CSV table of C-alpha atoms and ligand atoms in Angstrom, one decimal:
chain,number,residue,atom,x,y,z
A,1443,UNK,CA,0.2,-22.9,2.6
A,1444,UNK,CA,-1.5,-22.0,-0.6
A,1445,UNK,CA,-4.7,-20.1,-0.4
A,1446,UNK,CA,-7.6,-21.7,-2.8
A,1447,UNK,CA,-11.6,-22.0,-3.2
A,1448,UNK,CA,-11.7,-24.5,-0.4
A,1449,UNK,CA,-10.2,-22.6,2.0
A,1450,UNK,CA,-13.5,-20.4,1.8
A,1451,UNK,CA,-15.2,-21.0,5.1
A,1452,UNK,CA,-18.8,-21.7,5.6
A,1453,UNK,CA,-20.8,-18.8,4.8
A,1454,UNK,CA,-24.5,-20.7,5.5
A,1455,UNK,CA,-26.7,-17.8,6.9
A,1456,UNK,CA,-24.4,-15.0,5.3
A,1457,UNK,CA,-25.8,-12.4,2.6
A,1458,UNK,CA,-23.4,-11.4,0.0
A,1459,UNK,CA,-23.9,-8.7,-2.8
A,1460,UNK,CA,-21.7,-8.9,-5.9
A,1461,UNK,CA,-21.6,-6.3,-8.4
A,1462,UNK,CA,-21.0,-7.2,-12.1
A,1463,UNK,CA,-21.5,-10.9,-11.7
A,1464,UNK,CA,-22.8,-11.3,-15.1
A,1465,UNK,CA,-19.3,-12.7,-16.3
A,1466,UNK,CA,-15.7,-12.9,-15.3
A,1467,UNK,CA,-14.4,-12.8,-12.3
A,1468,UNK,CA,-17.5,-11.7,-11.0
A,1469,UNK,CA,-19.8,-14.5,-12.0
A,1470,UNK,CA,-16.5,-16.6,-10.2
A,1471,UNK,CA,-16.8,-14.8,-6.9
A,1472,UNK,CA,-20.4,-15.4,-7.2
A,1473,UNK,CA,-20.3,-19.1,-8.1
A,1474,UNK,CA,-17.6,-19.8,-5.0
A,1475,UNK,CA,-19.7,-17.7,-2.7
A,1476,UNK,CA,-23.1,-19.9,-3.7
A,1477,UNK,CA,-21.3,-22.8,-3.4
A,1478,UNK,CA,-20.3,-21.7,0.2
A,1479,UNK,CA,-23.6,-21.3,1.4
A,1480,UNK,CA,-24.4,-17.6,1.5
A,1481,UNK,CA,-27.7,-16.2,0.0
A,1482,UNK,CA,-25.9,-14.7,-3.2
A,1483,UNK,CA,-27.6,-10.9,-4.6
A,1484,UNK,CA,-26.5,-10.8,-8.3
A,1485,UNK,CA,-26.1,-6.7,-9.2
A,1486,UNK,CA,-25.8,-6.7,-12.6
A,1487,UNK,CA,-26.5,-4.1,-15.6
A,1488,UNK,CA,-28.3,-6.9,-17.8
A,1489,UNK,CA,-31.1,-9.3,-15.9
A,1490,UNK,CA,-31.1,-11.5,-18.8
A,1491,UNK,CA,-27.3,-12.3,-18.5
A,1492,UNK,CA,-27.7,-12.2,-14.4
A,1493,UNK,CA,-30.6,-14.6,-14.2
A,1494,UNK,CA,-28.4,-17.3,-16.8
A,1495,UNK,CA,-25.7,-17.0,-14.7
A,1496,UNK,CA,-27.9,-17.2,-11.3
A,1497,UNK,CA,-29.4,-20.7,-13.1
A,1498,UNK,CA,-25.7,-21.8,-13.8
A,1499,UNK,CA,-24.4,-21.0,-9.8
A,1500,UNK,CA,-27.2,-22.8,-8.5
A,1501,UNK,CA,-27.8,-22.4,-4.7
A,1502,UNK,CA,-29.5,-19.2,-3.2
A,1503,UNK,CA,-29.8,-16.2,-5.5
A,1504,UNK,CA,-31.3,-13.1,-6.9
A,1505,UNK,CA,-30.9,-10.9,-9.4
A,1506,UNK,CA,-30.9,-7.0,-8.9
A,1507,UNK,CA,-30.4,-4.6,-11.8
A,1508,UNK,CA,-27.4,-2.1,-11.4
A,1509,UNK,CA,-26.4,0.0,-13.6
A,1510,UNK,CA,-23.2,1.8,-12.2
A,1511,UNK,CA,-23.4,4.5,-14.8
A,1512,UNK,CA,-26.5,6.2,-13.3
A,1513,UNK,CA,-26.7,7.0,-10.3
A,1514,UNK,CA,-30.2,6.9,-10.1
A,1515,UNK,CA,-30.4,3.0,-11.3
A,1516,UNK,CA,-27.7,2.8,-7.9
A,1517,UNK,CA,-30.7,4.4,-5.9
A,1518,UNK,CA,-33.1,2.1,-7.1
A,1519,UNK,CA,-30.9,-1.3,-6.5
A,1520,UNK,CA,-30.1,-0.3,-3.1
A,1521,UNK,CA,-33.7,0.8,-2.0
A,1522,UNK,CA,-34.7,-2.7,-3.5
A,1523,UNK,CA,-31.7,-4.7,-1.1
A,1524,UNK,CA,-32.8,-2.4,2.0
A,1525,UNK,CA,-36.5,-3.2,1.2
A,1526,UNK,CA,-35.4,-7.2,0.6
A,1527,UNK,CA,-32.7,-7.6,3.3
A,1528,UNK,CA,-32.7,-6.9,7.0
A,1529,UNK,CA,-28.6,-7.2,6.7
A,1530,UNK,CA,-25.9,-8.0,4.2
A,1531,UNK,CA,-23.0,-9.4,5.2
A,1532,UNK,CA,-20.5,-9.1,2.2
A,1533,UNK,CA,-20.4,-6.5,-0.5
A,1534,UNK,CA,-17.9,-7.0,-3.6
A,1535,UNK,CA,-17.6,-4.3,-5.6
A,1536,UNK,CA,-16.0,-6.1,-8.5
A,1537,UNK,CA,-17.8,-4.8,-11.5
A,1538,UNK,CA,-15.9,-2.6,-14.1
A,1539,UNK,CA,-15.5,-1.1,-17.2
A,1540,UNK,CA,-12.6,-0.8,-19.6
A,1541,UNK,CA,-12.3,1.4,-22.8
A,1542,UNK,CA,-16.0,1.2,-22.8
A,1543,UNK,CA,-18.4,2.4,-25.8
A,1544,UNK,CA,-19.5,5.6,-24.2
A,1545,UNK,CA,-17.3,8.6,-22.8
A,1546,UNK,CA,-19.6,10.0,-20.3
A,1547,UNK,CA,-22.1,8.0,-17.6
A,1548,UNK,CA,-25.7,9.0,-18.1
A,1549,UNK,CA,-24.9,12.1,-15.0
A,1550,UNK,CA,-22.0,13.4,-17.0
A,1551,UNK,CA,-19.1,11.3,-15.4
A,1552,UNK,CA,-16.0,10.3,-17.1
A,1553,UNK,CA,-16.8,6.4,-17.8
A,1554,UNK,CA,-14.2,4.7,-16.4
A,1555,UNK,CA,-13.9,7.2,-13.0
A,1556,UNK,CA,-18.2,7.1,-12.8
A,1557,UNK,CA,-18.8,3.5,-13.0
A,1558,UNK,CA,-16.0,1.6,-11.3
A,1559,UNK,CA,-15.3,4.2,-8.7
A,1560,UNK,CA,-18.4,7.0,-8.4
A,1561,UNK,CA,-21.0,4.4,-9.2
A,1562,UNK,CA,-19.5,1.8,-6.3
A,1563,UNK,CA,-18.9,5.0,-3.8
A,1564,UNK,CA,-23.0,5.6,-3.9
A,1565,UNK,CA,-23.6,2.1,-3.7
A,1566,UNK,CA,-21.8,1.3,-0.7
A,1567,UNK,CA,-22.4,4.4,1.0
A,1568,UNK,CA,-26.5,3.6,0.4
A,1569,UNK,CA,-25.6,-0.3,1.9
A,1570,UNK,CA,-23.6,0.6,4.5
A,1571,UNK,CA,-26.2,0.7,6.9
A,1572,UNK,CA,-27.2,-2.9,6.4
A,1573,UNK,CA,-23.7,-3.9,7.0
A,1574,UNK,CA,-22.1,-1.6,10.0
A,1575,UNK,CA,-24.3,-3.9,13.0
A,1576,UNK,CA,-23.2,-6.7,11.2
A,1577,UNK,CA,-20.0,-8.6,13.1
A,1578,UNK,CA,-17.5,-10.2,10.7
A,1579,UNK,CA,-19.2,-7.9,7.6
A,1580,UNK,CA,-16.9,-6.7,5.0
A,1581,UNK,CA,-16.9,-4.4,1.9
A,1582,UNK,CA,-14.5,-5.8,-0.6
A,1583,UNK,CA,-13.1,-3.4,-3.1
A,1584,UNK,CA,-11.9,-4.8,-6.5
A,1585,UNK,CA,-8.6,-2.8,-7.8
A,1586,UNK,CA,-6.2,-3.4,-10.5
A,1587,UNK,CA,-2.2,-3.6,-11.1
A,1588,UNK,CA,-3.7,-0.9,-13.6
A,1589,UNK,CA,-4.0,1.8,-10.3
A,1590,UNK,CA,-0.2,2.5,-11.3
A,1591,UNK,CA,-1.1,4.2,-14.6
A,1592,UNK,CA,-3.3,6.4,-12.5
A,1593,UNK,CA,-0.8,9.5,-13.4
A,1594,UNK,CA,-1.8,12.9,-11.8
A,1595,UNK,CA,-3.9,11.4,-9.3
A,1596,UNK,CA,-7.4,11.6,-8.7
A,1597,UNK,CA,-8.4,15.5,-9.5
A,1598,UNK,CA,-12.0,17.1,-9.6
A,1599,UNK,CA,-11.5,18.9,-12.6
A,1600,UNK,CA,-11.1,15.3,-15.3
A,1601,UNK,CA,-14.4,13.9,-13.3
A,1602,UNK,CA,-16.4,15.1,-16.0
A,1603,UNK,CA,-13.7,15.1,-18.9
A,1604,UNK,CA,-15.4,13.2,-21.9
A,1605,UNK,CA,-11.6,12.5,-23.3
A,1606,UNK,CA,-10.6,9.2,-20.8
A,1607,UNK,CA,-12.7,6.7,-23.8
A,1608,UNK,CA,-9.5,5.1,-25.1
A,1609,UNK,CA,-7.2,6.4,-22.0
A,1610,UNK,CA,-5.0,3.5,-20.1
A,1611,UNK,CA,-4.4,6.5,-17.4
A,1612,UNK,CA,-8.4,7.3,-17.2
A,1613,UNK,CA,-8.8,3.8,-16.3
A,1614,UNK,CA,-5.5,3.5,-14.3
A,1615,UNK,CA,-7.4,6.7,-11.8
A,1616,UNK,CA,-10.6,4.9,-11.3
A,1617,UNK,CA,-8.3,2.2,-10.1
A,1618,UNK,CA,-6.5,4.2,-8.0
A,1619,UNK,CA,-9.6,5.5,-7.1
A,1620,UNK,CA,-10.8,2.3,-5.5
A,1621,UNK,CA,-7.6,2.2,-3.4
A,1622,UNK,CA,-7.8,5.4,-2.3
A,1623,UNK,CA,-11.8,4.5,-1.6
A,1624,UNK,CA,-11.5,1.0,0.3
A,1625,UNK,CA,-8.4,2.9,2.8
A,1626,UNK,CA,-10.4,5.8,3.6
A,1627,UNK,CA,-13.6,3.6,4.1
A,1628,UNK,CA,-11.8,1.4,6.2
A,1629,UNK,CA,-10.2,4.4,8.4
A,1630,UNK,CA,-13.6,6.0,8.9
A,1631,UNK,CA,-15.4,2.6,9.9
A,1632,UNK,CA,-11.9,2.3,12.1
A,1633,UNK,CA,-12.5,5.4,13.6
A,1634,UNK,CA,-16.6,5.0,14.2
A,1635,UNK,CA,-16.1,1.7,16.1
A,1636,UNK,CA,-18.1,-0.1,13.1
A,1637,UNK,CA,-18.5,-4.0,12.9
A,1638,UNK,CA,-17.5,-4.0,9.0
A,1639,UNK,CA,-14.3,-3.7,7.5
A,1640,UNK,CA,-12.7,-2.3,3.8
A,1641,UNK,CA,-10.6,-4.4,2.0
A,1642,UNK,CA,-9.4,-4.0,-1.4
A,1643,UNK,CA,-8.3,-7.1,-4.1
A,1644,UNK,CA,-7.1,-7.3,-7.5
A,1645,UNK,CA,-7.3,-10.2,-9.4
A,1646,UNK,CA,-4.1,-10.0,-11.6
A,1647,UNK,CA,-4.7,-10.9,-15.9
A,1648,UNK,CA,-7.4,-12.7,-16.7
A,1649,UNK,CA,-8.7,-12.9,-20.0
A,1650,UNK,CA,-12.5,-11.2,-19.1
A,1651,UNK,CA,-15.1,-9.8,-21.0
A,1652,UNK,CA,-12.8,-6.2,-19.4
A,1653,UNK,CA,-10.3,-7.1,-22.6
A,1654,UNK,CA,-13.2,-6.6,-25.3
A,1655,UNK,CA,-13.3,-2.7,-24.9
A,1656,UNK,CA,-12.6,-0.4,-27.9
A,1657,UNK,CA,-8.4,-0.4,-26.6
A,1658,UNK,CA,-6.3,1.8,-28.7
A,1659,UNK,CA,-4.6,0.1,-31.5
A,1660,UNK,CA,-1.2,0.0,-30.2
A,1661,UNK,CA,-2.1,-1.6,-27.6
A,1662,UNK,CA,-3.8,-4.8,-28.8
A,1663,UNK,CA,-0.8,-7.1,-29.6
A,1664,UNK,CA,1.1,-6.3,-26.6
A,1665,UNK,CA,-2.5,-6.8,-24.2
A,1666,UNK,CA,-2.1,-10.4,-26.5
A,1667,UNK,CA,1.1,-11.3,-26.3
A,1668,UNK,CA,1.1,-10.4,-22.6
A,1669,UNK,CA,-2.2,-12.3,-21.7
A,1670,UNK,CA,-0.1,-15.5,-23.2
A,1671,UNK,CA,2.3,-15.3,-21.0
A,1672,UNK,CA,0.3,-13.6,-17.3
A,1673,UNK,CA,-2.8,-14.3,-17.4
A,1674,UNK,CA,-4.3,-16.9,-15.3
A,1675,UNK,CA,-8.1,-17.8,-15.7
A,1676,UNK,CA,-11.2,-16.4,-13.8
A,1677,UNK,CA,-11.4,-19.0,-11.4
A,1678,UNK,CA,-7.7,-18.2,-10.0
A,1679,UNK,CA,-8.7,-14.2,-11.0
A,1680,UNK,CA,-11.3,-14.4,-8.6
A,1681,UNK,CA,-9.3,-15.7,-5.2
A,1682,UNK,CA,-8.2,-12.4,-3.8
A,1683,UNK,CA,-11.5,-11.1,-3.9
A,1684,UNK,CA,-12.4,-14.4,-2.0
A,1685,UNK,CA,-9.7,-14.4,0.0
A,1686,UNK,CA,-9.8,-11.1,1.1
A,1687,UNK,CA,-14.1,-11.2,1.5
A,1688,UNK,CA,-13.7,-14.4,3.9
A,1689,UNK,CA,-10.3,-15.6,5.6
A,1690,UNK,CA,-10.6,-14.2,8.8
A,1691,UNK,CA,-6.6,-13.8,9.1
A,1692,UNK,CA,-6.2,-11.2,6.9
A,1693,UNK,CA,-6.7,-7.9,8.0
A,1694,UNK,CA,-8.6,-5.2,8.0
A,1695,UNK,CA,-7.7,-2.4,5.0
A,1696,UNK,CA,-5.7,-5.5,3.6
A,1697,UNK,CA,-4.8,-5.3,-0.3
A,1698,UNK,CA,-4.6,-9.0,-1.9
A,1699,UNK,CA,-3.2,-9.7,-5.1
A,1700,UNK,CA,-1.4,-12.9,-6.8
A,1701,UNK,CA,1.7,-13.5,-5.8
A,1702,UNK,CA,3.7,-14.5,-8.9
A,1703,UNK,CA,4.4,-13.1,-12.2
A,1704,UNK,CA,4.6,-9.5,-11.4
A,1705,UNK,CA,0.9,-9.8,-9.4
A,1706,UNK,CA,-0.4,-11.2,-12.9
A,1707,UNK,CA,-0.8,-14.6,-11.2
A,1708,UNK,CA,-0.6,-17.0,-8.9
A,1709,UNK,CA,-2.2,-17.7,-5.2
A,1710,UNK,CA,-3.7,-14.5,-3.5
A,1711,UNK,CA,-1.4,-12.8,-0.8
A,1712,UNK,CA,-0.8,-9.2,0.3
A,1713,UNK,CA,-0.3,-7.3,-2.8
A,1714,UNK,CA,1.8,-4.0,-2.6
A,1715,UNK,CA,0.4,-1.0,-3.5
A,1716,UNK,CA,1.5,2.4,-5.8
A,1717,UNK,CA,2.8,5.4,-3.0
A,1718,UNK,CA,-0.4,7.7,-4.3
A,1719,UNK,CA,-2.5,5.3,-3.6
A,1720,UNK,CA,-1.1,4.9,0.2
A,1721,UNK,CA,-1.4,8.6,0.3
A,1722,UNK,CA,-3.9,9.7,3.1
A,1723,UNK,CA,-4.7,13.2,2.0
A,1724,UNK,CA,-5.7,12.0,-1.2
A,1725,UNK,CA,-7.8,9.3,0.3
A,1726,UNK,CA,-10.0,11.9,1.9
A,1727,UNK,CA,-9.5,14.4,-0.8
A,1728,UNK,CA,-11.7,11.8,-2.8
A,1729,UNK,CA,-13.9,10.6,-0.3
A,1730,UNK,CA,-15.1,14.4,-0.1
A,1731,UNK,CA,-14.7,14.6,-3.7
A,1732,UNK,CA,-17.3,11.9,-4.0
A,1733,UNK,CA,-19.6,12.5,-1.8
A,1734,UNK,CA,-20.0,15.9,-3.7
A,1735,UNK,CA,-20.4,14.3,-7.0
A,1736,UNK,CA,-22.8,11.8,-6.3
A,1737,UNK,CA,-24.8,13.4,-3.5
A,1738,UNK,CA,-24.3,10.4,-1.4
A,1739,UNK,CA,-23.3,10.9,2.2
A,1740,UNK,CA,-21.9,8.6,4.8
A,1741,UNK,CA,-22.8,8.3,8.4
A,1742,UNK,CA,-20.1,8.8,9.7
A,1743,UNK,CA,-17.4,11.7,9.6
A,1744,UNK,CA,-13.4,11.8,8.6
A,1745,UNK,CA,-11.2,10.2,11.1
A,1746,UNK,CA,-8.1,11.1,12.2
A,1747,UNK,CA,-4.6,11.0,9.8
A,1748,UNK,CA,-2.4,8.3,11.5
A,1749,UNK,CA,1.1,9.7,10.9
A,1750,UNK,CA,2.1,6.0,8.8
A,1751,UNK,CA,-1.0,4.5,7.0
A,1752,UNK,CA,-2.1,2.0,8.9
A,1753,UNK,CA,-3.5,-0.4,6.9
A,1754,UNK,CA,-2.5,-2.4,3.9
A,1755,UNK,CA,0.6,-4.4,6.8
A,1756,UNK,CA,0.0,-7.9,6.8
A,1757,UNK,CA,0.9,-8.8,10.5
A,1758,UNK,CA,2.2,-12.5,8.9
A,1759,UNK,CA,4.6,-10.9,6.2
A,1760,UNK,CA,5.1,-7.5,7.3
A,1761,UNK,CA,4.4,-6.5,3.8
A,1762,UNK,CA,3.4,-3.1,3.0
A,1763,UNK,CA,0.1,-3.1,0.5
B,1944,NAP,N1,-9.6,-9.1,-16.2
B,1944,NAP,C1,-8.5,-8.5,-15.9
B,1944,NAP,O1,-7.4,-8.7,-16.4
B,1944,NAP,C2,-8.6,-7.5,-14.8
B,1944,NAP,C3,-7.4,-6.9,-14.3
B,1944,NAP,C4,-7.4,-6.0,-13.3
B,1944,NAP,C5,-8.6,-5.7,-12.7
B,1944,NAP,N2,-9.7,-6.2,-13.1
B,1944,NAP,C6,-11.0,-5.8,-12.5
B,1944,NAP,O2,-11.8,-6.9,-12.2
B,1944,NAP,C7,-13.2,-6.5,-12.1
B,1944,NAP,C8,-14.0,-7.5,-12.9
B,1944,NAP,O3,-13.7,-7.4,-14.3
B,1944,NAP,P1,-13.7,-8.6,-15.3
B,1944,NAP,O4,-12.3,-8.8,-15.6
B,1944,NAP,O5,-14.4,-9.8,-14.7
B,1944,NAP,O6,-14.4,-8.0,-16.5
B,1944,NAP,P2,-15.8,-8.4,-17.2
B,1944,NAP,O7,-15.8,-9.9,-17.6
B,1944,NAP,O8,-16.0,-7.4,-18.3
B,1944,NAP,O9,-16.9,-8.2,-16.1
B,1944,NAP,C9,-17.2,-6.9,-15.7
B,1944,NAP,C10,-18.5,-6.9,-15.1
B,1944,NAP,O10,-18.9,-5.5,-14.8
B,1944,NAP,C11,-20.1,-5.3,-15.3
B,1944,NAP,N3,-20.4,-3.9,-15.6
B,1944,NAP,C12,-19.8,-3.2,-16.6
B,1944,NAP,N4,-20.4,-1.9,-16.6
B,1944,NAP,C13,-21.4,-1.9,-15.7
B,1944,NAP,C14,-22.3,-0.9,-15.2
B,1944,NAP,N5,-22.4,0.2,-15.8
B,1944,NAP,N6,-23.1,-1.3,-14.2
B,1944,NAP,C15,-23.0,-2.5,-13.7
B,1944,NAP,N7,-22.2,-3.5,-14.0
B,1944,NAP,C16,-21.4,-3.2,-15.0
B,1944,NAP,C17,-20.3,-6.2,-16.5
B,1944,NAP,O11,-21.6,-6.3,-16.9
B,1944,NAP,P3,-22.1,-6.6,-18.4
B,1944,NAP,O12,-22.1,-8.1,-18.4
B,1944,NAP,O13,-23.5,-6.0,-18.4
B,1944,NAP,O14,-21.1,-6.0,-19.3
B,1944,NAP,C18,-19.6,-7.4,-16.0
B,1944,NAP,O15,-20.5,-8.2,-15.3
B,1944,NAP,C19,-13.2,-5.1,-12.7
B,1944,NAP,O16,-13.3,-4.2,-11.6
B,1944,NAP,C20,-11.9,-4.9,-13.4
B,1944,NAP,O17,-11.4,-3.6,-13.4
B,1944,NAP,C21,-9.8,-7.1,-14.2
């Protein structure tokens, strides 16, 4: 049966955190998660927008700024959650740039790799401990189809390259960046005995505020004609981040994506994933990687290489994410 909004369980008495929830997909995964019940955190870059969308979600919310381009703004929001909340159940880390203004994050990042992977590394790792205690908690990960154009993988020497701007790759390796993040996240909580899990989604096409970036030219009338023809709207964009944040059948390290159109569209089920991004050595080449860049450590260590990745299976469909 088709998964939708209403299959979202009661989350009355849960905390969620959703990052970038000023627009798109995750003001949607915001909106369904209110709607649900839980006490919703809006971590956004712009108050202003955050507080206009918490008035148009309606049920329990607060705004906390975020801006995932300094790491120091990613202190400062998670100090003000640990000082606010004795637990948080959910984190989505949906927010994201594309072919942004800027080249470099205020630390000297590549944009693309500092804000949707660096910036959302620091912030979980700096949550974490609200979550790990918590049964049924879950840090959700928000990908792309995009993680294929990640060519040449996630190296240490383009983290500060001020050339990724205008680069479909630079954006495709903070994609695959987040894969590679939510598997080794979910092996290490695995491996610690925690009570969270690591999930990753990716919500297709959808025609966001992502699609207003400074693209390269040639690019704009195929990103048009192709939004025509696969993209589905926010609301539908925003299920597999749903899905994967709150059906309790899907499983832990899961990747979720739409099901028809190539993954453009269509009900969230398990999504399959590039090879490099189901490669373990380079999910704890960038875990290190990470916690070298932004100074953020994790409480627990590296756990073991399985021989076959183990997550990413779907024990329903046997499908491989
Ligand atoms: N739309 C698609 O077709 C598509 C496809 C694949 C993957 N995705 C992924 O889906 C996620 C959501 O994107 P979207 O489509 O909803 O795009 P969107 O409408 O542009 O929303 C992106 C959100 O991220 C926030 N953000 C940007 N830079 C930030 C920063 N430095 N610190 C904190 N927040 C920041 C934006 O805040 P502001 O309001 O302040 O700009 C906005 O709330 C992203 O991870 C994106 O990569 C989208």
């Amino acid at each position: 049966m088709t998964w939708s909004a209403a299959d979202v369980p009661d989350l009355s008495g849960r905390t969620a955190l959703v990052t970038g929830a000023s627009g798109g997909i995750g003001r949607e995964t915001a909106r369904v998660l209110a709607a649900r019940g839980a006490h919703v955190v809006l971590a956004c870059r712009s108050t202003r927008r955050a507080r206009a969308v918490a008035a148009w979600v309606g049920g329990s919310t607060e705004v906390v700024e975020l801006d995932l381009a300094s790491l120091d703004s990613v202190r400062e929001a998670a100090a003000r959650v640990r000082d606010r909340h004795g637990r948080l159940d959910l984190l989505v880390n949906n927010a994201g740039v594309m072919f942004p203004s800027y080249g470099r994050t205020t630390d000297g990042f590549e944009a693309h790799f500092g804000v949707n992977h660096l910036g959302h590394f620091a912030l979980t790792g700096l949550l974490l401990g609200l979550m790990t205690g918590v049964p049924g908690s879950r840090v959700v990960t928000v990908g792309s189809l995009a993680h294929r154009a990640g060519l040449g993988g996630v190296v240490a020497d383009r983290a500060r390259s001020g050339s990724g701007r205008r680069s479909v790759t630079a954006y495709g390796r903070s994609k695959l960046a987040n894969l590679l993040f939510a598997r080794e996240l979910q092996r290490r909580l695995g491996a610690a005995g925690a009570a969270t899990v690591s999930l990753a989604a990716h919500p297709g096409l959808s025609p966001t505020g992502l699609w207003h970036g400074d693209a390269p030219a040639v690019l704009r009338p195929v990103v048009a004609a192709g939004m025509r023809w696969l993209a589905q709207p926010p609301q539908a964009a925003a299920l597999p981040s749903l899905r994967a944040a709150t059906d309790p059948r899907v499983p832990p390290g899961a990747y979720l994506g739409p099901a028809r159109r190539f993954g453009s569209r269509g009900a969230p089920v398990p999504a399959r994933s590039s090879r490099g991004a189901r490669d373990v050595t380079a999910q704890a080449r960038l875990w290190e990687l990470s916690e070298e860049l932004t100074g953020v450590g994790y409480a627990f260590g590296p756990a073991p290489v399985p021989a076959e990745p183990a997550v990413g299976v779907c024990p329903v469909t046997g499908a491989r994410g």
